[in-house]
Each structure stands twice: as C-alpha cells, then as structure tokens.
mmCIF file with all atom_site columns, C-alpha atoms in Angstrom:
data_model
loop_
_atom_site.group_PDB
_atom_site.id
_atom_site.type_symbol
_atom_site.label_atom_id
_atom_site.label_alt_id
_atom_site.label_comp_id
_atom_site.label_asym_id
_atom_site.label_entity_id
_atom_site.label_seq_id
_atom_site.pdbx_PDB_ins_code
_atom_site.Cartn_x
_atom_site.Cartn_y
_atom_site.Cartn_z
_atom_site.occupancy
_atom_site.B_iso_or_equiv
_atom_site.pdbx_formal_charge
_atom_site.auth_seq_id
_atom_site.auth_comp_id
_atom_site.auth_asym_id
_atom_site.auth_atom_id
_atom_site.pdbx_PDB_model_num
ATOM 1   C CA . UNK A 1 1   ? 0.000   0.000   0.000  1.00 51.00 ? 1   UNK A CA 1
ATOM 2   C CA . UNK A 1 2   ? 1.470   3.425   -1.148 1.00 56.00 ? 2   UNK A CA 1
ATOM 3   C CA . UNK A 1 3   ? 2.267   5.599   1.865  1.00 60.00 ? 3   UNK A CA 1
ATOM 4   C CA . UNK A 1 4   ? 0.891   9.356   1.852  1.00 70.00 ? 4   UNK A CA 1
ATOM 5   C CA . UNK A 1 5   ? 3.824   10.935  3.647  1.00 74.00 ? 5   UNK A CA 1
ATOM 6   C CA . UNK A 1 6   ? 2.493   13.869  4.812  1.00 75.00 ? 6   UNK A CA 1
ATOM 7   C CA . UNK A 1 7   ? -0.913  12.670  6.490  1.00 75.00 ? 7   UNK A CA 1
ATOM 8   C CA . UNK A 1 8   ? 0.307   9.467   8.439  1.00 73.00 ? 8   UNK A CA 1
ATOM 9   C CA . UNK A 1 9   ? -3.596  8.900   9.407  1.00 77.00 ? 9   UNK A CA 1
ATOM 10  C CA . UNK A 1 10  ? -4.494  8.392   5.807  1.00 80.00 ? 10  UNK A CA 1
ATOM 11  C CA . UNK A 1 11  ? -1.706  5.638   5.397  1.00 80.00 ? 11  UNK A CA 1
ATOM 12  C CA . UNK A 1 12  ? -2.020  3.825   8.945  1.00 84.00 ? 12  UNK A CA 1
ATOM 13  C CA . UNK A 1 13  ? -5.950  4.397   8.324  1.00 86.00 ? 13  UNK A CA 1
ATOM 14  C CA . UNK A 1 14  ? -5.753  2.333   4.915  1.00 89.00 ? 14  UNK A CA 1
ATOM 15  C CA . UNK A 1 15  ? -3.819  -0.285  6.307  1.00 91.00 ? 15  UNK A CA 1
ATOM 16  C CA . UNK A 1 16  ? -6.043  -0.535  9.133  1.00 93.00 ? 16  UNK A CA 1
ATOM 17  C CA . UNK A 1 17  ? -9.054  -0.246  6.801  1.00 95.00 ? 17  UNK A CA 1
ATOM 18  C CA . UNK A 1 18  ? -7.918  -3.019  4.377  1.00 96.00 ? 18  UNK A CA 1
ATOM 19  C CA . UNK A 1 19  ? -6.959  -4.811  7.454  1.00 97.00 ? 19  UNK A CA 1
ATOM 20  C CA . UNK A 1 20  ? -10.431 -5.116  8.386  1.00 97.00 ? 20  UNK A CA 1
ATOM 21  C CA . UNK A 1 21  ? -12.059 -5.286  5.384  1.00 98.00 ? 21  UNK A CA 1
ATOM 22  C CA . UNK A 1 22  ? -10.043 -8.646  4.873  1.00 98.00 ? 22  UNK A CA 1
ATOM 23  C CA . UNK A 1 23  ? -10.863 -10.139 8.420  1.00 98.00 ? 23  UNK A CA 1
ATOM 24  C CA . UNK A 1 24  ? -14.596 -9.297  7.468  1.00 98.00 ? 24  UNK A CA 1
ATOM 25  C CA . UNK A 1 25  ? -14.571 -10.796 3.974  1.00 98.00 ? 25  UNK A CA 1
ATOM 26  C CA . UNK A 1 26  ? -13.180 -14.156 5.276  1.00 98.00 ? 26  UNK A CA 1
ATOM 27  C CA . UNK A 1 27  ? -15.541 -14.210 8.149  1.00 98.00 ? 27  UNK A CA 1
ATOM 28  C CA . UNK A 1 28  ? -18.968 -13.499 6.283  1.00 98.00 ? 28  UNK A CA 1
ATOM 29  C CA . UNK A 1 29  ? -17.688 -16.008 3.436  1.00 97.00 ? 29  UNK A CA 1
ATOM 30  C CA . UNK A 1 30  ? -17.034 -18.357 5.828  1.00 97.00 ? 30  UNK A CA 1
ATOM 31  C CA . UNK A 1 31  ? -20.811 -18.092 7.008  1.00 97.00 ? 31  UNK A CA 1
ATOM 32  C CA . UNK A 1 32  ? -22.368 -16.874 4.022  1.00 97.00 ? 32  UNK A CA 1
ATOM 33  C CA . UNK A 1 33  ? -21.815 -18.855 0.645  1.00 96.00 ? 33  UNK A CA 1
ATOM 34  C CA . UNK A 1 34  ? -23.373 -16.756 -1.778 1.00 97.00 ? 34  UNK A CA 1
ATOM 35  C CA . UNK A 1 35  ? -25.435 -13.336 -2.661 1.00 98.00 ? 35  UNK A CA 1
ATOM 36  C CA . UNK A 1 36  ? -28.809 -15.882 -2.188 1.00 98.00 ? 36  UNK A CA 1
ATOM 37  C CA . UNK A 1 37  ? -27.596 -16.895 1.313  1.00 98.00 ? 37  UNK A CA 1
ATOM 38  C CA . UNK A 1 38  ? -27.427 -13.266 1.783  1.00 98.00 ? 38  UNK A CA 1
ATOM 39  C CA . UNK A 1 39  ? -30.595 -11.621 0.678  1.00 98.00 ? 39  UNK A CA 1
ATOM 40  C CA . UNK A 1 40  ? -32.512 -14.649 2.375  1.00 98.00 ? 40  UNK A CA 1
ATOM 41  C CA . UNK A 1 41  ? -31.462 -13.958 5.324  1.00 98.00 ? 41  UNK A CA 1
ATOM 42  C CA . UNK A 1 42  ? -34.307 -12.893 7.721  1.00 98.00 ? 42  UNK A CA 1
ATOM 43  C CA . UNK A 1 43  ? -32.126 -11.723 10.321 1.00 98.00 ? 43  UNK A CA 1
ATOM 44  C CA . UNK A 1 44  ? -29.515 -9.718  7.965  1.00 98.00 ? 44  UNK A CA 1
ATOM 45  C CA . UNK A 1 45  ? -32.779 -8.302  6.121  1.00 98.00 ? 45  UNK A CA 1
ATOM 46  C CA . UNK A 1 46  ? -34.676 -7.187  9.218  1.00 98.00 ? 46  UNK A CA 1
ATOM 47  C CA . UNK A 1 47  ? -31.038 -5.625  10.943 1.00 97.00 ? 47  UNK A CA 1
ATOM 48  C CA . UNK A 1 48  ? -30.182 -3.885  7.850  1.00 97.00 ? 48  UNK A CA 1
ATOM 49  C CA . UNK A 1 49  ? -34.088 -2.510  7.596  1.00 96.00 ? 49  UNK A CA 1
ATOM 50  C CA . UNK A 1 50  ? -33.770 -1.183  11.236 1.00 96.00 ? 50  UNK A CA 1
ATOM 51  C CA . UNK A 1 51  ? -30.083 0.345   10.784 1.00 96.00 ? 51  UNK A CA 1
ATOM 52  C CA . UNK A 1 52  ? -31.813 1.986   7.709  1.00 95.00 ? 52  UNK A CA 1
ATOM 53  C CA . UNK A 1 53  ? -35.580 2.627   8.485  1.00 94.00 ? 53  UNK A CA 1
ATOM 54  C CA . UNK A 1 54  ? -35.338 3.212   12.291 1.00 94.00 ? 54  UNK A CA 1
ATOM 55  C CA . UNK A 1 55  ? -31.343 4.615   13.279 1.00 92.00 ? 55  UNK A CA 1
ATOM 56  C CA . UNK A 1 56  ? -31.861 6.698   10.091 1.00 90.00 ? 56  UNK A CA 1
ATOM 57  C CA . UNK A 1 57  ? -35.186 7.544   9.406  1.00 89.00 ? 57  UNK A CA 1
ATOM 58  C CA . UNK A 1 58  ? -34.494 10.914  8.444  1.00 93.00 ? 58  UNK A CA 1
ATOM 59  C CA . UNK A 1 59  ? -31.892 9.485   5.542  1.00 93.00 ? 59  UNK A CA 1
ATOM 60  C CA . UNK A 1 60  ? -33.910 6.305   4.097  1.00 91.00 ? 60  UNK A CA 1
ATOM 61  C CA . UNK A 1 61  ? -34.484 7.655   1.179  1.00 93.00 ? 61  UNK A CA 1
ATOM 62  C CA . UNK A 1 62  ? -31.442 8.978   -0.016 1.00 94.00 ? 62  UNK A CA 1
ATOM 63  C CA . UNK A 1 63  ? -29.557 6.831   -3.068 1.00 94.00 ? 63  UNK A CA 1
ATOM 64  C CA . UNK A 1 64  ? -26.342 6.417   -1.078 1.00 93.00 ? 64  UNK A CA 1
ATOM 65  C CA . UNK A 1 65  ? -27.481 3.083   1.328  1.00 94.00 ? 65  UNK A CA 1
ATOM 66  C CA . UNK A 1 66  ? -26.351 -0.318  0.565  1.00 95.00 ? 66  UNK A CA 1
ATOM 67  C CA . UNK A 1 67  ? -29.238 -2.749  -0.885 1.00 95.00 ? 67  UNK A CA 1
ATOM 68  C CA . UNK A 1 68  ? -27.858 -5.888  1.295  1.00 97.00 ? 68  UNK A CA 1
ATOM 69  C CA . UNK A 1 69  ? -28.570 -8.574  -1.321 1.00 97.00 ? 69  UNK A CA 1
ATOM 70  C CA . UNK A 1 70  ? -24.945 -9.799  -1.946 1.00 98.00 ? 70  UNK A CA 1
ATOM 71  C CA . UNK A 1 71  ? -21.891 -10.895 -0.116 1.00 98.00 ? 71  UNK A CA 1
ATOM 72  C CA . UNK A 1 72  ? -20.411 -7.789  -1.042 1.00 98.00 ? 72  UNK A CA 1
ATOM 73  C CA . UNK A 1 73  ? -23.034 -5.119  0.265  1.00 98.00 ? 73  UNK A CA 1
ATOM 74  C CA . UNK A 1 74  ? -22.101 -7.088  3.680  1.00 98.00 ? 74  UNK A CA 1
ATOM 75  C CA . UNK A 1 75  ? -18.866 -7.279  3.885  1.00 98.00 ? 75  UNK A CA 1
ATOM 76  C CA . UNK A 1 76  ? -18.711 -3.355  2.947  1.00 98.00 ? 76  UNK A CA 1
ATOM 77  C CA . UNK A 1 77  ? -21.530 -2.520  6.132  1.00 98.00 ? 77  UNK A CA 1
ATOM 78  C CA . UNK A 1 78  ? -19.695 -4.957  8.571  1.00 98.00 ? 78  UNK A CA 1
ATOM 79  C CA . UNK A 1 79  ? -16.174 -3.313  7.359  1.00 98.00 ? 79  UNK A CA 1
ATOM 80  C CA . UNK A 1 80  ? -17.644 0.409   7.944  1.00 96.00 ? 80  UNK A CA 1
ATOM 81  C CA . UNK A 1 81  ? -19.335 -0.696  11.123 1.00 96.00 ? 81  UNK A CA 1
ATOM 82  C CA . UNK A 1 82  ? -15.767 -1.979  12.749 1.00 96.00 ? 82  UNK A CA 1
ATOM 83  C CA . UNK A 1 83  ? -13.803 0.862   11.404 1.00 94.00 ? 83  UNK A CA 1
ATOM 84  C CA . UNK A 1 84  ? -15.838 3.532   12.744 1.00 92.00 ? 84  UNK A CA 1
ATOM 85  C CA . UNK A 1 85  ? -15.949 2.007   16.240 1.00 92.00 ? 85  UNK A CA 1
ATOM 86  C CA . UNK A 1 86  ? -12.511 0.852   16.121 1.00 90.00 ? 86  UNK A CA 1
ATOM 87  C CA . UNK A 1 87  ? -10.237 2.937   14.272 1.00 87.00 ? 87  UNK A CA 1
ATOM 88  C CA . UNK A 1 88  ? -11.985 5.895   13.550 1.00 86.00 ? 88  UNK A CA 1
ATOM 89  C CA . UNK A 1 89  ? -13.032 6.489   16.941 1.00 82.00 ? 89  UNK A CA 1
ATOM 90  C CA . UNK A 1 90  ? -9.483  5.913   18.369 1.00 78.00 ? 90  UNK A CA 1
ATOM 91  C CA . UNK A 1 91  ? -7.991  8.338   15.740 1.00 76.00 ? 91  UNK A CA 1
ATOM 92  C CA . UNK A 1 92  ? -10.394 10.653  16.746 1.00 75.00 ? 92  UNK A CA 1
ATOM 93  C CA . UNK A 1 93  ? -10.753 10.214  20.904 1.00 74.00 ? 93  UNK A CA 1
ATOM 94  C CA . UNK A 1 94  ? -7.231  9.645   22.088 1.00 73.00 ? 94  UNK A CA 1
ATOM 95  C CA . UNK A 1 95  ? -5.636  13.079  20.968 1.00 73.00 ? 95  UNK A CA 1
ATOM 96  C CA . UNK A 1 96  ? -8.426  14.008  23.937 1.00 74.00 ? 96  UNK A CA 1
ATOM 97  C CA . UNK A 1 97  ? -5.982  14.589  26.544 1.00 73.00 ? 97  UNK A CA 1
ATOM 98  C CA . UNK A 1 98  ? -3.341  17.142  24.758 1.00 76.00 ? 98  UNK A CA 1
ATOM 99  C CA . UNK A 1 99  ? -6.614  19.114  24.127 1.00 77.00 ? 99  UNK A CA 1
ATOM 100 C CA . UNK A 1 100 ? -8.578  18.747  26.884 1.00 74.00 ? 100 UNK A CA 1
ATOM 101 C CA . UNK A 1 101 ? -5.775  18.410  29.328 1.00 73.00 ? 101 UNK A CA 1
ATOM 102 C CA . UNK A 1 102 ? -5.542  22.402  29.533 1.00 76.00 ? 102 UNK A CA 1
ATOM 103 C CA . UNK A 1 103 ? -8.349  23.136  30.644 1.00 71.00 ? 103 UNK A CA 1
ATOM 104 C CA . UNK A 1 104 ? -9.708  26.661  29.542 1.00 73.00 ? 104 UNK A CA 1
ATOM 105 C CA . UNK A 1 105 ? -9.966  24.221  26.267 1.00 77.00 ? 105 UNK A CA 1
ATOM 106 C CA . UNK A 1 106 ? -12.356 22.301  28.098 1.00 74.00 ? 106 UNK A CA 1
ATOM 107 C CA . UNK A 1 107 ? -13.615 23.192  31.033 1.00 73.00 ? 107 UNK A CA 1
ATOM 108 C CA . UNK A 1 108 ? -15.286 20.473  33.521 1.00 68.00 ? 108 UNK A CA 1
ATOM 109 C CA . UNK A 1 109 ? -17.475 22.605  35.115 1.00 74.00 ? 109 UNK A CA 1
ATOM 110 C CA . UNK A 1 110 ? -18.842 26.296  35.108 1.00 77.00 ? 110 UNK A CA 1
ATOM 111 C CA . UNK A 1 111 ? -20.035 27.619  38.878 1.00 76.00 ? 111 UNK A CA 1
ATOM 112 C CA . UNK A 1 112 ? -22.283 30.282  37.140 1.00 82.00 ? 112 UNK A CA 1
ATOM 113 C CA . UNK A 1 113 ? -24.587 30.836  34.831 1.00 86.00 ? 113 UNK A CA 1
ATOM 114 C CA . UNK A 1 114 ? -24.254 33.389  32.305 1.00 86.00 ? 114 UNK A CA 1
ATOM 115 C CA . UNK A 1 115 ? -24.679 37.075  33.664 1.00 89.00 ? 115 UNK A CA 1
ATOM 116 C CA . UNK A 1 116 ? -27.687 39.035  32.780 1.00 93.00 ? 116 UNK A CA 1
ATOM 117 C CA . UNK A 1 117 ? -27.229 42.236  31.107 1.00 95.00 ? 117 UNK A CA 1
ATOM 118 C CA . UNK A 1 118 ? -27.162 44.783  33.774 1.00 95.00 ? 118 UNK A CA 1
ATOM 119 C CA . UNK A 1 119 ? -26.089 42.790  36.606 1.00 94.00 ? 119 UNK A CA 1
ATOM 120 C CA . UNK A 1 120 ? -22.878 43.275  38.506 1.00 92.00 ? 120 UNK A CA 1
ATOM 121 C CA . UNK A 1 121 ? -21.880 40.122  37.125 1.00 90.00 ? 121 UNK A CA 1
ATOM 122 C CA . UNK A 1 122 ? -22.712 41.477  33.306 1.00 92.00 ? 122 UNK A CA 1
ATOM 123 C CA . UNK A 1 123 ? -20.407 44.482  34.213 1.00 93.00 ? 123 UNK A CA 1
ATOM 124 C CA . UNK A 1 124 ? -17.472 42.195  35.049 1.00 90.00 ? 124 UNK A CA 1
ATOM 125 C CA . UNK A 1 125 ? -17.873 40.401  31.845 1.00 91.00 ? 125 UNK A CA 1
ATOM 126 C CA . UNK A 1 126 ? -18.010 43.591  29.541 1.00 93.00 ? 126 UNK A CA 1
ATOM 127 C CA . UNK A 1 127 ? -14.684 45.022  31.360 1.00 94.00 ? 127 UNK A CA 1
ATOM 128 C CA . UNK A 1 128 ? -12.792 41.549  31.701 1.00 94.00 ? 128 UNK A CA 1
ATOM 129 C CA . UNK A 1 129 ? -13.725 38.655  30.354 1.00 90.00 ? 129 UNK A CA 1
ATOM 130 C CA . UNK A 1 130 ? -10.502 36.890  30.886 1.00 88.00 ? 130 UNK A CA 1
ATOM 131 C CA . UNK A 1 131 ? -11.302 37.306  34.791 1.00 88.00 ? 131 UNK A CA 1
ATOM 132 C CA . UNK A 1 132 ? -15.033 36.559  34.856 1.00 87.00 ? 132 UNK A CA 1
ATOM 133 C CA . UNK A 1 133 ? -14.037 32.816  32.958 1.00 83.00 ? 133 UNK A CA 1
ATOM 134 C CA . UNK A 1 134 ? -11.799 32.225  35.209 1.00 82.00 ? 134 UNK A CA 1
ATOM 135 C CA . UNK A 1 135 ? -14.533 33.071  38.148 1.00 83.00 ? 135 UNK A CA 1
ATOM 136 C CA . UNK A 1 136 ? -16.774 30.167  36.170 1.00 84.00 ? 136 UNK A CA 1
ATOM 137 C CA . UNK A 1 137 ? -13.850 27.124  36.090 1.00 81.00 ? 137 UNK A CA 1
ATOM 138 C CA . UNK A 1 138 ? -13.038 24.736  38.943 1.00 79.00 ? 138 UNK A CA 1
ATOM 139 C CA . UNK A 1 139 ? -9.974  25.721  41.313 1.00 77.00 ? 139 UNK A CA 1
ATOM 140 C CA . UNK A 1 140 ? -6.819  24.416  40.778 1.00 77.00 ? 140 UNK A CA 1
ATOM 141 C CA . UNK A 1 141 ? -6.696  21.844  42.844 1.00 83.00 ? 141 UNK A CA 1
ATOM 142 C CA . UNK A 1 142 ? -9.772  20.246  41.260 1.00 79.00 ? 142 UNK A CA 1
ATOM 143 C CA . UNK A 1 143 ? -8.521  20.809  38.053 1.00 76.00 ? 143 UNK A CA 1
ATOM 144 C CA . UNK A 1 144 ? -5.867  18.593  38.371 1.00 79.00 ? 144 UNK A CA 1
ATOM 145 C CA . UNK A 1 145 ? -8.211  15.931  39.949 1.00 81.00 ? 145 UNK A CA 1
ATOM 146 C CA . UNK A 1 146 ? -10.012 15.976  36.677 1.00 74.00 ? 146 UNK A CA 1
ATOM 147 C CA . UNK A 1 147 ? -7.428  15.946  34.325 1.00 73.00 ? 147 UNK A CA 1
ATOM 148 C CA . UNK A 1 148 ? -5.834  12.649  36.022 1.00 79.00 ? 148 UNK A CA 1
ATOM 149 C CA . UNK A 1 149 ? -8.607  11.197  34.987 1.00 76.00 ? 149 UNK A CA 1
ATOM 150 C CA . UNK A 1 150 ? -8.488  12.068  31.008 1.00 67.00 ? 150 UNK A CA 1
#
C-alpha cells in the first residue's frame, strides 16, 4: 500500500481499513456462501431494515445506502461498522488529553450561569472577560483531579 507521507492517518488508516475489510470478507464467506444466502437472510434483512428505516429515518431515502442482497453489500456494512468504532473512533478520541488536558480548552465545570445584562456580574464580563471565565472554572486543585482522569 502506497504511503501518503504527509498525512500518516491516511496511510495507517488504509492499512487498518484493508486490514479489516479482509478479516470481514473471510468471516462473512465463511458463514455466508453466496449473494442468495445473503438476501434470504431474515435476520440480515430485518437488521439492515432497522439500521436503515429506524437509526436513520431521516436518511432512508437517499440513493447512497447499501441494498444488502450480496456478499459484497455485507462485507462493505460490517467493514464500515468496525472501522468507525474501532479505528476511527481511536484516531479521533485519544488526541483528547493534549486538548482537553488544559483546561480553559475544556472546562469540567462552570459555577455560574451566564450574567444578565445589567447585573454586577454582566459588568465584570463587559470590562474583563478573561477574569469573569476564570470566576466560572473549577480551582486548581480540582482541576488537576479531573485531568488525572483524562
């Protein structure tokens, strides 16, 4: 597989990707023989209909969903499935802590709501917002409770 140097995501995403996509082919041919073993299937048929009809009711119309009536259309839903709760989702969580680990980026908690205009509170806002954040976050202390647990 050709590397894209500059995005290393892309290239350990394909390998992961093709890695899958092979595991999932050899396990649903394994099970399933051919196309007819797959479009008979009550159970594949009725999953598929709920993934489509039910977790995307707003999108069951549009052209882009697979038919599931061959070997192919499952191996390319089971493949998507894996990678987005596999790989996808670890590409995309774990850079949490560098982020999230400073916390203005992400604060755990605010200790006030937001100030209504011509409140006390308001004023402090308008002439230093810097301050009144800080007056919202969690102390120090707590802070660092939190973030051991990222």
């Amino acid at each position: 597989m050709g590397r894209i140097n500059d995005y290393p995501y892309a290239a350990d995403g394909l390998e992961m990707w093709s890695t899958i996509e092979t595991w999932v082919t050899g396990y649903c041919s394994f099970y399933y023989l051919s196309d007819e073993t797959v479009k008979n299937n009550n159970e594949i048929q009725s999953w598929w209909s709920e993934v489509k009809n039910e977790g995307h009711g707003d999108l069951r119309n549009d052209t882009w969903w697979l038919e599931m009536i061959t070997l192919i259309n499952l191996t390319q839903a089971c493949t998507i499935i894996i990678w987005i709760v596999s790989a996808f989702d670890a590409a995309v969580n774990f850079g949490q802590y560098p982020y999230a680990g400073y916390l203005p980026n992400r604060p755990t908690v605010s200790h006030r709501f937001m100030p209504e205009p011509g409140t006390k509170e308001y004023d402090d806002l308008e002439n230093d917002s810097n301050l009144a954040f800080l007056k919202t976050i969690t102390a120090q202390f707590q802070t660092l409770q939190r973030v051991s647990l990222i």
